[in-house]
CSV table of C-alpha atoms and ligand atoms in Angstrom, one decimal:
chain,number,residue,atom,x,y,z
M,21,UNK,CA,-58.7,-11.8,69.2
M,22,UNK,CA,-61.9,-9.5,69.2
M,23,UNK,CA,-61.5,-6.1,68.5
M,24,UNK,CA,-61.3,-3.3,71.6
M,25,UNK,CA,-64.8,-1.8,72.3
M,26,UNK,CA,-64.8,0.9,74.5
M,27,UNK,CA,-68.8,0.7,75.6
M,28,UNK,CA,-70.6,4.0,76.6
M,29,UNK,CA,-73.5,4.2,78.1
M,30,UNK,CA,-75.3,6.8,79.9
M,31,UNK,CA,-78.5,8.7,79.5
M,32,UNK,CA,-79.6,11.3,77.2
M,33,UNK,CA,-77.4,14.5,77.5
M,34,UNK,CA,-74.5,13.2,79.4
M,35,UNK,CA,-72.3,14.1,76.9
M,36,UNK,CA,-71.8,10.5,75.2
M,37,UNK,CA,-71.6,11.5,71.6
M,38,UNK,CA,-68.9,14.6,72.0
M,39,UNK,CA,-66.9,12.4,74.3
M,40,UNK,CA,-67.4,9.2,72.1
M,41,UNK,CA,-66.3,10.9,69.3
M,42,UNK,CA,-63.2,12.6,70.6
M,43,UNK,CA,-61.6,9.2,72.3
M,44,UNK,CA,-62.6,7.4,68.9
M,45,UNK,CA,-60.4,9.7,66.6
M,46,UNK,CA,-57.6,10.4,69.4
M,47,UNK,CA,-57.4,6.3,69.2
M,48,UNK,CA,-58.3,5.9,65.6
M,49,UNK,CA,-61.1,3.9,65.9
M,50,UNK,CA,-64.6,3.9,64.7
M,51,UNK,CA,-67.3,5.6,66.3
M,52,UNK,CA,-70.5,4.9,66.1
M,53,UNK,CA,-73.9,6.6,67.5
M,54,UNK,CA,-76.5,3.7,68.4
M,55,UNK,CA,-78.8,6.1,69.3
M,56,UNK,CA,-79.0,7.5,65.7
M,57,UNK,CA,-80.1,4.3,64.6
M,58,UNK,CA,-82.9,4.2,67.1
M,59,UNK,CA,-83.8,7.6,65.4
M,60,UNK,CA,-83.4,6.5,61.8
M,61,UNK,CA,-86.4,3.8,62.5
M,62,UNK,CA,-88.0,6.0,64.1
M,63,UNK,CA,-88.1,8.4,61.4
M,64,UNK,CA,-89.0,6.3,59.1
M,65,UNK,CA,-92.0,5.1,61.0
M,66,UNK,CA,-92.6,8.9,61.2
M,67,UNK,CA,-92.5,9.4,57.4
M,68,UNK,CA,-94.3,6.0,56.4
M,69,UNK,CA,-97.1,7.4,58.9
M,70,UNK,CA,-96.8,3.8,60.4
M,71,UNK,CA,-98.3,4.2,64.0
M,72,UNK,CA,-96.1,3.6,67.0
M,73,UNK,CA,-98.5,1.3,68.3
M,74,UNK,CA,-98.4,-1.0,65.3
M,75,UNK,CA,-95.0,-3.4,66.7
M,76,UNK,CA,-95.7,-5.8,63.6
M,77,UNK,CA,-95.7,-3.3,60.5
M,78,UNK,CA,-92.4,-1.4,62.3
M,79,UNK,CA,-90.9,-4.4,62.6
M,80,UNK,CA,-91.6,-5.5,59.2
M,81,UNK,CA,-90.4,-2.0,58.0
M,82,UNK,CA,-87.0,-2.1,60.3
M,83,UNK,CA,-86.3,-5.8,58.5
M,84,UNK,CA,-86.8,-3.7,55.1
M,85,UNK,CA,-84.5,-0.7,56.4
M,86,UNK,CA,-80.9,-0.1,55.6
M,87,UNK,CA,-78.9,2.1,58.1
M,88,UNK,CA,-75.5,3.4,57.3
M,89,UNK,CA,-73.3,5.3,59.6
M,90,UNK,CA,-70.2,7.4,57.8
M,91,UNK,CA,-67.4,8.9,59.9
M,92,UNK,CA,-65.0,10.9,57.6
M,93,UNK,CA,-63.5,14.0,57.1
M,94,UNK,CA,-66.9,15.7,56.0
M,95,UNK,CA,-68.6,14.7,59.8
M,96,UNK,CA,-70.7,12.2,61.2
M,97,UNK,CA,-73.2,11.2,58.8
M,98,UNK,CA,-76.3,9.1,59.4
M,99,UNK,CA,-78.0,7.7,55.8
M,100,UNK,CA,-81.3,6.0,56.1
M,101,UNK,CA,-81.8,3.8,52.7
M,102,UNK,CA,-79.5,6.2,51.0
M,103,UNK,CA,-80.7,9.3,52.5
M,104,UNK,CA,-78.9,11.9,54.5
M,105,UNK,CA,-80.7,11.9,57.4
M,106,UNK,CA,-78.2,13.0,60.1
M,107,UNK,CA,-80.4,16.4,60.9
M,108,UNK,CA,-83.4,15.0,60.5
M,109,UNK,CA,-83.4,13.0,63.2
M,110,UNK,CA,-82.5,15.3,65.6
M,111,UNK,CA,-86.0,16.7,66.0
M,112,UNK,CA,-87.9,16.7,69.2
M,113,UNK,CA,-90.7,14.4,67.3
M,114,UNK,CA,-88.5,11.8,67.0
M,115,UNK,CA,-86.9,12.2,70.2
M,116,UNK,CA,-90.1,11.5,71.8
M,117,UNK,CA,-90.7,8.4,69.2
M,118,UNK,CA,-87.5,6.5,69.7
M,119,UNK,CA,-89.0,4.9,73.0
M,120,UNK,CA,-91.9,3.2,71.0
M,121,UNK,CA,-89.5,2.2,68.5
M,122,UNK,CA,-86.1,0.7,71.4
M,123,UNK,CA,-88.9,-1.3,73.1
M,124,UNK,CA,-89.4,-3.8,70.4
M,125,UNK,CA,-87.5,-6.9,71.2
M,126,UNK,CA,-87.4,-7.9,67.3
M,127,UNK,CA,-86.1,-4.3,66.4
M,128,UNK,CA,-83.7,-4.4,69.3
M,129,UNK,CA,-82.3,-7.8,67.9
M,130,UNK,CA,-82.0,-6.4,64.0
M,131,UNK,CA,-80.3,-3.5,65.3
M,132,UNK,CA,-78.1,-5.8,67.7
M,133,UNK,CA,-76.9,-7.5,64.6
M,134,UNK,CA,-75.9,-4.6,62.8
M,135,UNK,CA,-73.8,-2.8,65.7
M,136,UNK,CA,-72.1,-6.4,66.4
M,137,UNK,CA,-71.0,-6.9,62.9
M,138,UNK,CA,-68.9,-3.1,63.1
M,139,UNK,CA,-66.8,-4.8,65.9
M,140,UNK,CA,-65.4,-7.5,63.1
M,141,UNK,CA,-63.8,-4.9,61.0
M,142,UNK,CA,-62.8,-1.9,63.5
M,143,UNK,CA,-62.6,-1.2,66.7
M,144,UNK,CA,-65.2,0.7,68.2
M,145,UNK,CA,-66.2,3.4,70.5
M,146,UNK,CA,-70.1,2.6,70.7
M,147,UNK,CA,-72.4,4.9,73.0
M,148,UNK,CA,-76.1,3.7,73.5
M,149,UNK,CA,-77.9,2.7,76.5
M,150,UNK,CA,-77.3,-1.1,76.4
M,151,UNK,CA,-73.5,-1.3,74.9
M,152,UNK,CA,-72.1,-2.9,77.7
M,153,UNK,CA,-74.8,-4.7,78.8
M,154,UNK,CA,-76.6,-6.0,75.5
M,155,UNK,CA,-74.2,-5.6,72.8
M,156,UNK,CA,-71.5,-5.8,74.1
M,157,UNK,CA,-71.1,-7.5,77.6
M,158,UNK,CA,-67.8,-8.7,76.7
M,159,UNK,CA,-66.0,-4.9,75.5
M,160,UNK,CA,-62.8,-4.7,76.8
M,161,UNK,CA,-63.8,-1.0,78.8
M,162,UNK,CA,-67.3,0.1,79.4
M,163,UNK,CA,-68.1,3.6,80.9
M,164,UNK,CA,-71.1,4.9,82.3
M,165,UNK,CA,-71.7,8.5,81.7
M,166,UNK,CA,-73.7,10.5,83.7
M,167,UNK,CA,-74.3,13.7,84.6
M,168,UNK,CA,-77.2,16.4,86.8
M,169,UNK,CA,-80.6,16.9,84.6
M,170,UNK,CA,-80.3,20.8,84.9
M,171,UNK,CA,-76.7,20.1,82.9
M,172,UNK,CA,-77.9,17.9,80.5
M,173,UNK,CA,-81.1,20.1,79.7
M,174,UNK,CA,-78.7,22.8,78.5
M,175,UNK,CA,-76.5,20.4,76.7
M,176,UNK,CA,-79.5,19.4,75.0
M,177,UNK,CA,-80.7,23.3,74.5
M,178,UNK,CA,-77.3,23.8,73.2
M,179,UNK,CA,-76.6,21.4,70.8
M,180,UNK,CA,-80.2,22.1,69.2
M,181,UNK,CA,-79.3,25.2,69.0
M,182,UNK,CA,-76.5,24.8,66.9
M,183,UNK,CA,-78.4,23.1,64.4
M,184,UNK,CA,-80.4,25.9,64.3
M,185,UNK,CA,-83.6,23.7,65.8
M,186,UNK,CA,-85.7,25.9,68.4
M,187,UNK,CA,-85.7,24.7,72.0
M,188,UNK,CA,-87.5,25.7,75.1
M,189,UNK,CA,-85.1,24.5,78.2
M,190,UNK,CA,-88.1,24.1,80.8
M,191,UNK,CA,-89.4,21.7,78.1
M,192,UNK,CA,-86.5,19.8,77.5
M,193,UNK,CA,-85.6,19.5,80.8
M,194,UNK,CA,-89.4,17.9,81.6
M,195,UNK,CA,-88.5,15.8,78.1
M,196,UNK,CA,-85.4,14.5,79.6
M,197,UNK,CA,-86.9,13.5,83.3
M,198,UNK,CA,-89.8,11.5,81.0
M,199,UNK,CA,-87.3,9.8,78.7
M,200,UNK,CA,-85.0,8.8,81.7
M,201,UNK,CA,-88.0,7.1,83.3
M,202,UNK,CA,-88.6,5.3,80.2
M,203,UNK,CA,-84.7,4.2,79.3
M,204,UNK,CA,-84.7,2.8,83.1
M,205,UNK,CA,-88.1,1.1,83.3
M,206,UNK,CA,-88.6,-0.4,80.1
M,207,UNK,CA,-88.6,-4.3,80.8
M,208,UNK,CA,-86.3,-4.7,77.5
M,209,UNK,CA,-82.8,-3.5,77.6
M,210,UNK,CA,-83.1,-0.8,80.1
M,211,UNK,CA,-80.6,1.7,80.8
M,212,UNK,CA,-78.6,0.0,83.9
M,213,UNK,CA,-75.1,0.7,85.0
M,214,UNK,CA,-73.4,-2.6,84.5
M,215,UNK,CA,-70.8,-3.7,88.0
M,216,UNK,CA,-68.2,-3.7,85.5
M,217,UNK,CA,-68.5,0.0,84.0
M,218,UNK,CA,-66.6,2.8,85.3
M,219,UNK,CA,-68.7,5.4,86.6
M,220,UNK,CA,-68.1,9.4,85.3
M,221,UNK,CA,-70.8,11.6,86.1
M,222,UNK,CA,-69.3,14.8,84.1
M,223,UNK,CA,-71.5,17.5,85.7
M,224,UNK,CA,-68.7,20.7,86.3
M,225,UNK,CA,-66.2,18.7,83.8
M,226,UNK,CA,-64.9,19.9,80.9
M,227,UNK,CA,-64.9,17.8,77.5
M,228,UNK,CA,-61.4,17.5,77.2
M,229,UNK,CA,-61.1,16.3,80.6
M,230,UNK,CA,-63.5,13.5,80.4
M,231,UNK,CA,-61.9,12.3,77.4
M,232,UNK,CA,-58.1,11.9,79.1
M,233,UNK,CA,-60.2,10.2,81.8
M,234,UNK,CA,-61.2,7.4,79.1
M,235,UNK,CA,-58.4,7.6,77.3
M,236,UNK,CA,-56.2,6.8,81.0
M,237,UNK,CA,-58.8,4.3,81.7
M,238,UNK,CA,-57.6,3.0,77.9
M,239,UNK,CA,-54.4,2.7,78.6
M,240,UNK,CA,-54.7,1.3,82.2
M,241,UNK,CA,-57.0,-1.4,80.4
M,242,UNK,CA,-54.0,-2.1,77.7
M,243,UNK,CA,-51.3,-3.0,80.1
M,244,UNK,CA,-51.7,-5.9,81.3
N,13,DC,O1,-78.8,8.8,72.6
N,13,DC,P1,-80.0,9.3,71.8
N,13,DC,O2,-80.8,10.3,72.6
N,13,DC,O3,-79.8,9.7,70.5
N,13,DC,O4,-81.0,8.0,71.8
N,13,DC,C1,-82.3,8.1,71.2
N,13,DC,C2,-83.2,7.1,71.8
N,13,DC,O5,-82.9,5.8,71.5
N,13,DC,C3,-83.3,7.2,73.3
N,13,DC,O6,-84.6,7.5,73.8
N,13,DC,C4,-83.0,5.8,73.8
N,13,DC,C5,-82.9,4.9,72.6
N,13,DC,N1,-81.7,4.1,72.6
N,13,DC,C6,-81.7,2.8,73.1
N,13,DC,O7,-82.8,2.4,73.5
N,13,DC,N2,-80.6,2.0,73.0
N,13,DC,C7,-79.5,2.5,72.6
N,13,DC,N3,-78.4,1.7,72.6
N,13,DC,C8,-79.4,3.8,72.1
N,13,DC,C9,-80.5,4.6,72.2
């Protein structure tokens, strides 16, 4: 029997990682942010001053990359080969890289590998773009988050804000209209809503009710 995977998908700002994370420990399983991998290359790429427009050296560098997600008592921690990355990546420079990076097939494929092998030990709560449709077209519940740009801009804004990163709301919002385009477009792995997903567009919900809403759709899911 396969672990349960509870796929979320949705674009940027619909609230995926605060919801993801709350259903993962109110079922105890593992959460993990495929997004934050996406970032990690990206990062990297950043630091190595590898352009974006070089696909063979970043893929060579993702092959040569070790990503490790930690969920404990201390937070969510993102380490990129060893290093505590987990604010770093949160910038609006590698925001804007992580397209170049999530359009490579071959880095797709090396990141595939890695968020398939979490399902053999735990089971998951992944958000991403392509969970139910890439990585997981078999999880047991996928969910499609969505929610009204002007909401997710000041998501965004907020939870910059509280890692004390500056933010421009007007700018973000523009950001996020650009980086939806290129999620839905992009001829490898777009962001689609799969027939099978449920659809939750949270605009006017709260957090805790989008959360009973999975967890119900858990437990519907579990009884038969
Ligand atoms: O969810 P996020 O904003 O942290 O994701 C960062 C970028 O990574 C986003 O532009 C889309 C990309 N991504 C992806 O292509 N596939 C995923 N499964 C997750 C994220």
């Amino acid at each position: 029997m396969k672990n349960f995977v509870i796929a979320i998908d949705g674009p940027a700002g619909a609230g995926k990682s605060t919801v993801a994370k709350l259903v993962a420990k109110k079922l105890g399983f593992l959460y993990v942010d495929t997004g934050a991998m996406y970032r990690a290359l990206t990062l990297k790429a950043i630091n190595e001053k590898i352009p974006f427009s070089d696909e063979g050296k970043l893929i060579e560098m993702a092959k040569n990359t070790e990503i490790e997600l930690q969920d404990n008592e201390m937070g969510y921690k993102v380490f990129l080969d060893g290093q505590d990355v987990s604010e770093a990546i949160r910038t609006e420079e590698v925001s804007k890289g992580t397209q170049f990076v999530a359009s490579i097939l071959q880095i797709r494929e090396i990141l595939w590998k890695m968020q398939r092998d979490f399902r053999e030990r735990n089971p998951l709560v992944m958000e991403g773009r392509d969970i139910g449709s890439k990585v997981f077209p078999d999880a047991q519940l996928k969910i499609f988050l969505d929610a009204s740009v002007e909401e997710r801009a000041k998501r965004r804004y907020l939870q910059l804000k509280e890692i004390s990163l500056e933010g421009d709301l007007k700018t973000i919002e523009r950001e996020i209209i650009e980086r939806d385009e290129k999620d839905r477009k992009r001829s490898i792995s777009p962001l689609i809503r799969q027939p099978d997903a449920f659809y939750i567009d949270t605009t006017g919900m709260t957090i805790p009710q989008v959360v009973e809403k999975i967890i119900s759709l858990y437990k519907k899911s579990t009884m038969h």
